[in-house]
Every structure is written in structure tokens, then in C-alpha cells.
CSV table of C-alpha atoms in Angstrom, one decimal:
chain,number,residue,atom,x,y,z
A,120,MET,CA,121.5,78.3,119.7
A,121,GLU,CA,121.6,81.5,117.8
A,122,VAL,CA,121.3,79.7,114.5
A,123,ILE,CA,118.2,77.8,115.7
A,124,TYR,CA,116.5,80.9,117.0
A,125,SER,CA,117.4,82.9,113.8
A,126,LEU,CA,115.7,80.2,111.8
A,127,ILE,CA,112.6,80.5,114.0
A,128,ALA,CA,112.7,84.3,113.5
A,129,ALA,CA,113.0,83.9,109.8
A,130,SER,CA,110.1,81.5,109.7
A,131,ALA,CA,108.0,84.4,111.3
A,132,ALA,CA,108.5,86.5,108.1
A,133,MET,CA,107.4,83.5,106.0
A,134,LEU,CA,104.4,82.9,108.3
A,135,GLY,CA,103.4,86.5,107.7
A,136,ALA,CA,103.6,86.0,104.0
A,137,LEU,CA,101.6,82.8,104.1
A,138,ILE,CA,98.9,84.5,106.3
A,139,VAL,CA,98.5,87.2,103.6
A,140,LEU,CA,98.3,84.6,100.8
A,141,ALA,CA,95.8,82.5,102.6
A,142,PHE,CA,93.8,85.1,104.6
A,143,HIS,CA,94.4,88.5,102.9
A,144,LYS,CA,91.3,90.2,104.3
A,145,TRP,CA,91.9,89.0,107.8
A,146,SER,CA,95.6,90.0,107.8
A,147,GLU,CA,94.8,93.4,106.4
A,148,LYS,CA,92.3,94.0,109.2
A,149,ASN,CA,94.3,92.7,112.1
A,150,SER,CA,98.0,93.5,111.3
A,151,PHE,CA,97.8,96.7,113.4
A,152,PHE,CA,97.4,94.6,116.6
A,153,ILE,CA,100.6,92.6,115.8
A,154,ILE,CA,102.5,95.8,114.8
A,155,ASN,CA,101.8,97.6,118.1
A,156,PHE,CA,102.4,94.5,120.2
A,157,SER,CA,105.8,94.1,118.4
A,158,ALA,CA,106.6,97.8,119.1
A,159,GLY,CA,105.9,97.3,122.8
A,160,VAL,CA,108.2,94.2,122.9
A,161,MET,CA,111.1,95.9,121.2
A,162,LEU,CA,111.0,99.1,123.2
A,163,THR,CA,110.7,97.3,126.5
A,164,LEU,CA,113.6,95.0,125.7
A,165,ALA,CA,115.8,97.9,124.6
A,166,PHE,CA,115.2,100.0,127.8
A,167,THR,CA,114.9,97.3,130.4
A,168,HIS,CA,117.4,94.7,129.3
A,169,LEU,CA,119.8,95.6,126.4
A,170,ILE,CA,120.8,99.1,127.6
A,171,PRO,CA,121.3,98.1,131.3
A,172,GLU,CA,123.3,95.0,130.3
A,173,GLY,CA,125.3,97.1,127.9
A,174,MET,CA,126.0,99.7,130.5
A,175,GLY,CA,127.4,97.0,132.8
A,176,LEU,CA,129.8,95.9,130.1
A,177,ASN,CA,130.7,99.3,128.7
A,178,PRO,CA,130.0,102.7,130.4
A,179,LYS,CA,129.8,104.4,127.0
A,180,THR,CA,126.9,102.2,125.8
A,181,MET,CA,124.5,105.1,125.4
A,182,VAL,CA,126.8,106.6,122.8
A,183,TYR,CA,126.3,103.3,120.8
A,184,VAL,CA,122.5,103.4,121.4
A,185,LEU,CA,122.5,106.8,119.6
A,186,LEU,CA,124.8,105.5,116.9
A,187,GLY,CA,122.6,102.5,116.4
A,188,PHE,CA,119.6,104.8,116.0
A,189,LEU,CA,121.4,107.0,113.5
A,190,ILE,CA,122.7,104.0,111.5
A,191,MET,CA,119.2,102.6,111.1
A,192,PHE,CA,118.0,106.0,110.1
A,193,PHE,CA,120.7,106.2,107.4
A,194,LEU,CA,120.0,102.7,106.2
A,195,GLN,CA,116.2,103.1,106.1
A,196,PHE,CA,116.1,106.4,104.3
A,197,ILE,CA,119.2,106.1,102.1
A,198,VAL,CA,119.4,102.5,101.3
A,199,LEU,CA,115.6,102.2,101.4
A,200,PHE,CA,115.1,98.8,102.9
A,201,HIS,CA,112.4,99.8,105.3
A,202,PRO,CA,109.2,97.7,105.5
A,203,CYS,CA,106.7,100.5,104.6
A,204,HIS,CA,103.0,100.0,105.4
A,205,ASP,CA,101.6,102.0,102.6
A,206,ASP,CA,99.9,100.7,99.4
A,207,GLU,CA,101.5,103.5,97.5
A,208,CYS,CA,105.0,102.3,98.5
A,209,SER,CA,106.9,101.1,95.4
A,210,LYS,CA,110.3,100.3,97.0
A,211,HIS,CA,109.6,96.5,97.4
A,212,MET,CA,109.3,95.6,93.7
A,213,GLY,CA,112.8,95.5,92.3
A,214,VAL,CA,116.4,94.3,92.8
A,215,THR,CA,117.2,97.2,95.1
A,216,SER,CA,114.4,96.1,97.4
A,217,ILE,CA,115.6,92.5,97.5
A,218,VAL,CA,119.1,93.6,98.4
A,219,GLY,CA,117.8,96.1,101.0
A,220,LEU,CA,115.4,93.7,102.7
A,221,SER,CA,118.1,91.0,102.6
A,222,LEU,CA,120.5,93.4,104.4
A,223,HIS,CA,117.7,94.1,106.9
A,224,SER,CA,117.3,90.3,107.6
A,225,MET,CA,121.0,89.8,107.9
A,226,ILE,CA,121.2,92.6,110.5
A,227,ASP,CA,118.4,90.8,112.4
A,228,GLY,CA,120.5,87.7,112.5
A,229,LEU,CA,123.6,89.7,113.7
A,230,MET,CA,121.5,91.1,116.5
A,231,ILE,CA,120.5,87.6,117.7
A,232,ALA,CA,124.1,86.5,117.6
A,233,VAL,CA,125.1,89.5,119.7
A,234,GLY,CA,122.5,88.6,122.3
A,235,PHE,CA,123.6,85.0,122.6
A,236,GLU,CA,127.2,86.0,122.8
A,237,VAL,CA,126.5,88.0,125.9
A,238,ASP,CA,123.9,85.7,127.6
A,239,ASN,CA,121.4,83.1,126.6
A,240,SER,CA,118.5,84.9,128.2
A,241,ILE,CA,119.4,88.1,126.3
A,242,GLY,CA,119.7,86.1,123.1
A,243,ILE,CA,116.3,84.5,123.5
A,244,LEU,CA,114.6,87.8,124.3
A,245,THR,CA,116.3,89.4,121.3
A,246,ALA,CA,115.2,86.6,119.1
A,247,ILE,CA,111.6,86.9,120.4
A,248,ALA,CA,111.6,90.6,119.7
A,249,ILE,CA,112.9,90.1,116.2
A,250,LEU,CA,110.4,87.3,115.5
A,251,LEU,CA,107.5,89.5,116.6
A,252,HIS,CA,108.9,92.3,114.4
A,253,LYS,CA,109.3,90.1,111.3
A,254,LEU,CA,105.8,88.7,111.5
A,255,PRO,CA,104.1,92.0,110.8
A,256,ASP,CA,106.8,92.9,108.3
A,257,GLY,CA,106.0,89.7,106.4
A,258,ILE,CA,102.3,90.5,106.5
A,259,THR,CA,102.6,94.1,105.4
A,260,ILE,CA,105.2,93.7,102.6
A,261,SER,CA,103.4,90.7,101.2
A,262,GLY,CA,100.1,92.6,101.4
A,263,ILE,CA,101.6,95.5,99.5
A,264,LEU,CA,103.0,93.1,96.8
A,265,LEU,CA,99.6,91.3,96.5
A,266,HIS,CA,97.8,94.6,96.2
A,267,ARG,CA,100.1,95.8,93.5
A,268,GLY,CA,99.4,92.6,91.4
A,269,ALA,CA,102.4,90.4,92.2
A,270,SER,CA,101.7,86.7,91.8
A,271,LYS,CA,101.5,84.5,94.9
A,272,LYS,CA,104.5,82.5,93.7
A,273,ARG,CA,106.6,85.7,93.3
A,274,ILE,CA,105.5,86.8,96.8
A,275,PHE,CA,106.5,83.5,98.3
A,276,ASN,CA,109.9,83.4,96.6
A,277,PHE,CA,110.6,87.0,97.6
A,278,SER,CA,109.8,86.3,101.2
A,279,LEU,CA,111.8,83.1,101.3
A,280,LEU,CA,114.9,84.7,99.7
A,281,THR,CA,115.0,87.6,102.1
A,282,ALA,CA,114.2,85.5,105.2
A,283,CYS,CA,117.1,83.2,104.5
A,284,PHE,CA,119.5,86.0,105.3
A,285,THR,CA,118.5,86.0,109.0
A,286,PRO,CA,120.3,82.7,109.7
A,287,ILE,CA,123.1,83.8,107.5
A,288,GLY,CA,123.5,86.9,109.6
A,289,ALA,CA,123.4,84.7,112.8
A,290,ILE,CA,126.1,82.4,111.5
A,291,LEU,CA,128.2,85.4,110.4
A,292,GLY,CA,127.7,86.9,113.9
A,293,ARG,CA,128.7,83.7,115.6
A,294,ILE,CA,132.0,83.8,113.8
A,295,LEU,CA,132.7,87.6,114.2
A,296,PHE,CA,131.5,88.1,117.8
A,297,LYS,CA,133.1,85.0,119.3
A,298,ASN,CA,135.5,85.7,122.2
A,299,MET,CA,135.0,89.5,121.9
A,300,SER,CA,135.9,91.7,124.8
A,301,LEU,CA,133.2,92.7,127.2
A,302,PRO,CA,133.4,96.4,126.3
A,303,VAL,CA,132.9,95.6,122.6
A,304,LEU,CA,129.9,93.3,123.4
A,305,GLY,CA,128.5,96.2,125.5
A,306,SER,CA,128.8,98.5,122.5
A,307,LEU,CA,127.1,95.9,120.3
A,308,LEU,CA,124.2,95.7,122.7
A,309,GLY,CA,123.9,99.5,122.5
A,310,LEU,CA,123.8,99.3,118.8
A,311,THR,CA,121.1,96.7,119.0
A,312,ALA,CA,119.1,98.7,121.5
A,313,GLY,CA,119.3,101.8,119.3
A,314,SER,CA,118.1,99.9,116.3
A,315,PHE,CA,115.1,98.5,118.3
A,316,ILE,CA,114.2,102.0,119.5
A,317,PHE,CA,114.3,103.3,115.9
A,318,LEU,CA,112.3,100.5,114.4
A,319,SER,CA,109.7,100.9,117.1
A,320,ALA,CA,109.5,104.7,116.9
A,321,SER,CA,109.8,105.0,113.1
A,322,ASP,CA,108.2,102.0,111.6
A,323,LEU,CA,105.8,100.5,114.1
A,324,ILE,CA,104.3,103.0,116.5
A,325,PRO,CA,103.3,105.5,113.7
A,326,GLU,CA,101.0,102.9,112.3
A,327,THR,CA,98.7,103.3,115.3
A,328,HIS,CA,97.6,106.6,113.9
A,329,LYS,CA,96.2,104.9,110.8
A,330,CYS,CA,93.9,102.6,112.7
A,331,LYS,CA,90.5,103.6,114.0
A,332,ASN,CA,90.2,100.8,116.5
A,333,ARG,CA,90.9,102.4,119.9
A,334,PHE,CA,91.9,99.1,121.4
A,335,VAL,CA,95.0,98.7,119.1
A,336,PRO,CA,97.3,101.2,121.1
A,337,PHE,CA,96.8,99.0,124.2
A,338,MET,CA,98.7,96.2,122.4
A,339,LEU,CA,101.8,98.3,122.9
A,340,PHE,CA,101.4,97.9,126.6
A,341,ALA,CA,100.6,94.2,126.2
A,342,GLY,CA,103.9,93.7,124.4
A,343,ALA,CA,105.7,95.6,127.2
A,344,ILE,CA,104.0,93.4,129.9
A,345,VAL,CA,104.9,90.2,128.1
A,346,ILE,CA,108.6,91.1,128.0
A,347,LEU,CA,108.6,92.2,131.7
A,348,ALA,CA,106.8,89.0,132.7
A,349,THR,CA,109.2,86.9,130.6
A,350,GLU,CA,112.3,88.6,132.2
A,351,TYR,CA,110.8,88.0,135.6
A,352,ILE,CA,110.2,84.3,135.0
A,353,MET,CA,113.7,83.8,133.4
A,354,SER,CA,115.4,85.5,136.4
A,355,ASN,CA,113.7,83.2,138.9
């Protein structure tokens, strides 16, 4: 299951790239809606599902939430794999950027694997959150590359290469996390929640301040409502 959902999540990044290549003006104008919706999804999933489930498996889960946040901070600002949303960003043009974004995609796959190892519903919700996160990533990164003069073929190949590492991460996670003890799985859920909180607070929500459309911030609440509604439906 985790491999299938990781492929779907990876396809979201490719879809984002294809949207830019086919409808560049439209994607540039509307990407803020997707970004804020994604932030609402990831924050809500972290606080209402991943952390409570993790606490039930490991009382020290909150320590791992903090650790996950700090690890993502280190990776983003030291390894420089973050999906910046700035035309002046130049970190997505070389070998380092390919390695960094591939690592990012692999971590996404590992997160999906952790979710499915704990419970199918958590795995599905985690995959949905990552899918919605990768769609605006694909749009913004491809938009930056196109703006900086990269060819459409290069953008497509770049997106395809980095997206392939999401299912690779899921396969690796399926091997590594199989039959792990409940406390370890709880700590992994904490790490996942911490990374979701960081990505939302650092990458996604700040983009709201760059948009003049006052309706955009409400997409954060829409994302939260969708996850809460999905959790309710899946629990009944």
C-alpha cells in the first residue's frame, strides 16, 4: 500500500511541473491557494493525528516532535534542499540541488512508510498531506527554473528524477520499519509530525504574506477542515 501511495504522491510533484509547463501564468497566479491549503492539511494532521497516535505508543513522542523539527531545520538551511518560492533563489540549478531535493523526496517516502506501519488510516492521511505538499513544490520549483531560462525538457527531467525518490523512500521504509516495536513507531510518528510542523511554518505559511488576495489565508482553514472531515469519515 505504501508504495502505491508514494507513487501517487510523487506524481503530484510531476503534475505540478506539468501545470507550470502548460499553464505558467495560471500556476503563478494561483499557487498561493494550493500552498496554504497544503499548510492547513499538514498542521492539522500533525496535531490531531500523528502526535496523539505517537503519544499512545511512546510517552516521549513530544521529544521526537521537537527533534523532527530541528532535523528539518538543519537539513533545510545546511543541506539546502528546501523548495524556495523566490525568483532570486539559485539553489535549484546544480548537482547539489538535485541531491538535496532527492533526499527531500526520499524522506517523504519514509514518512508514508511510517504511517502505514502504524495504521492504514494514518498512512493514507500522511500520503494525502505529502501529496498536497508536493503539488505546490512542483509548481514553484518548476516556475523558478522556467523563469531562470531552463528548458522545458530539463525541467521535466529534473522533476521526474527527484520525484522517483519518493517511492524509493517508501520501499526502503517498508524494509526498515517492518516489525518495529511500538515505542519506536511512536518516536517515528513524532519525527514525522515535527517535520510537518516545520514545513508548514517555515516553507508554506510565510508565503501568505506575499499574496495580496485576502481570500488566500482562508485556504489554511479549508485544509484543516478537510483533514478533520476525512478523519471523521474514516473513523465511522
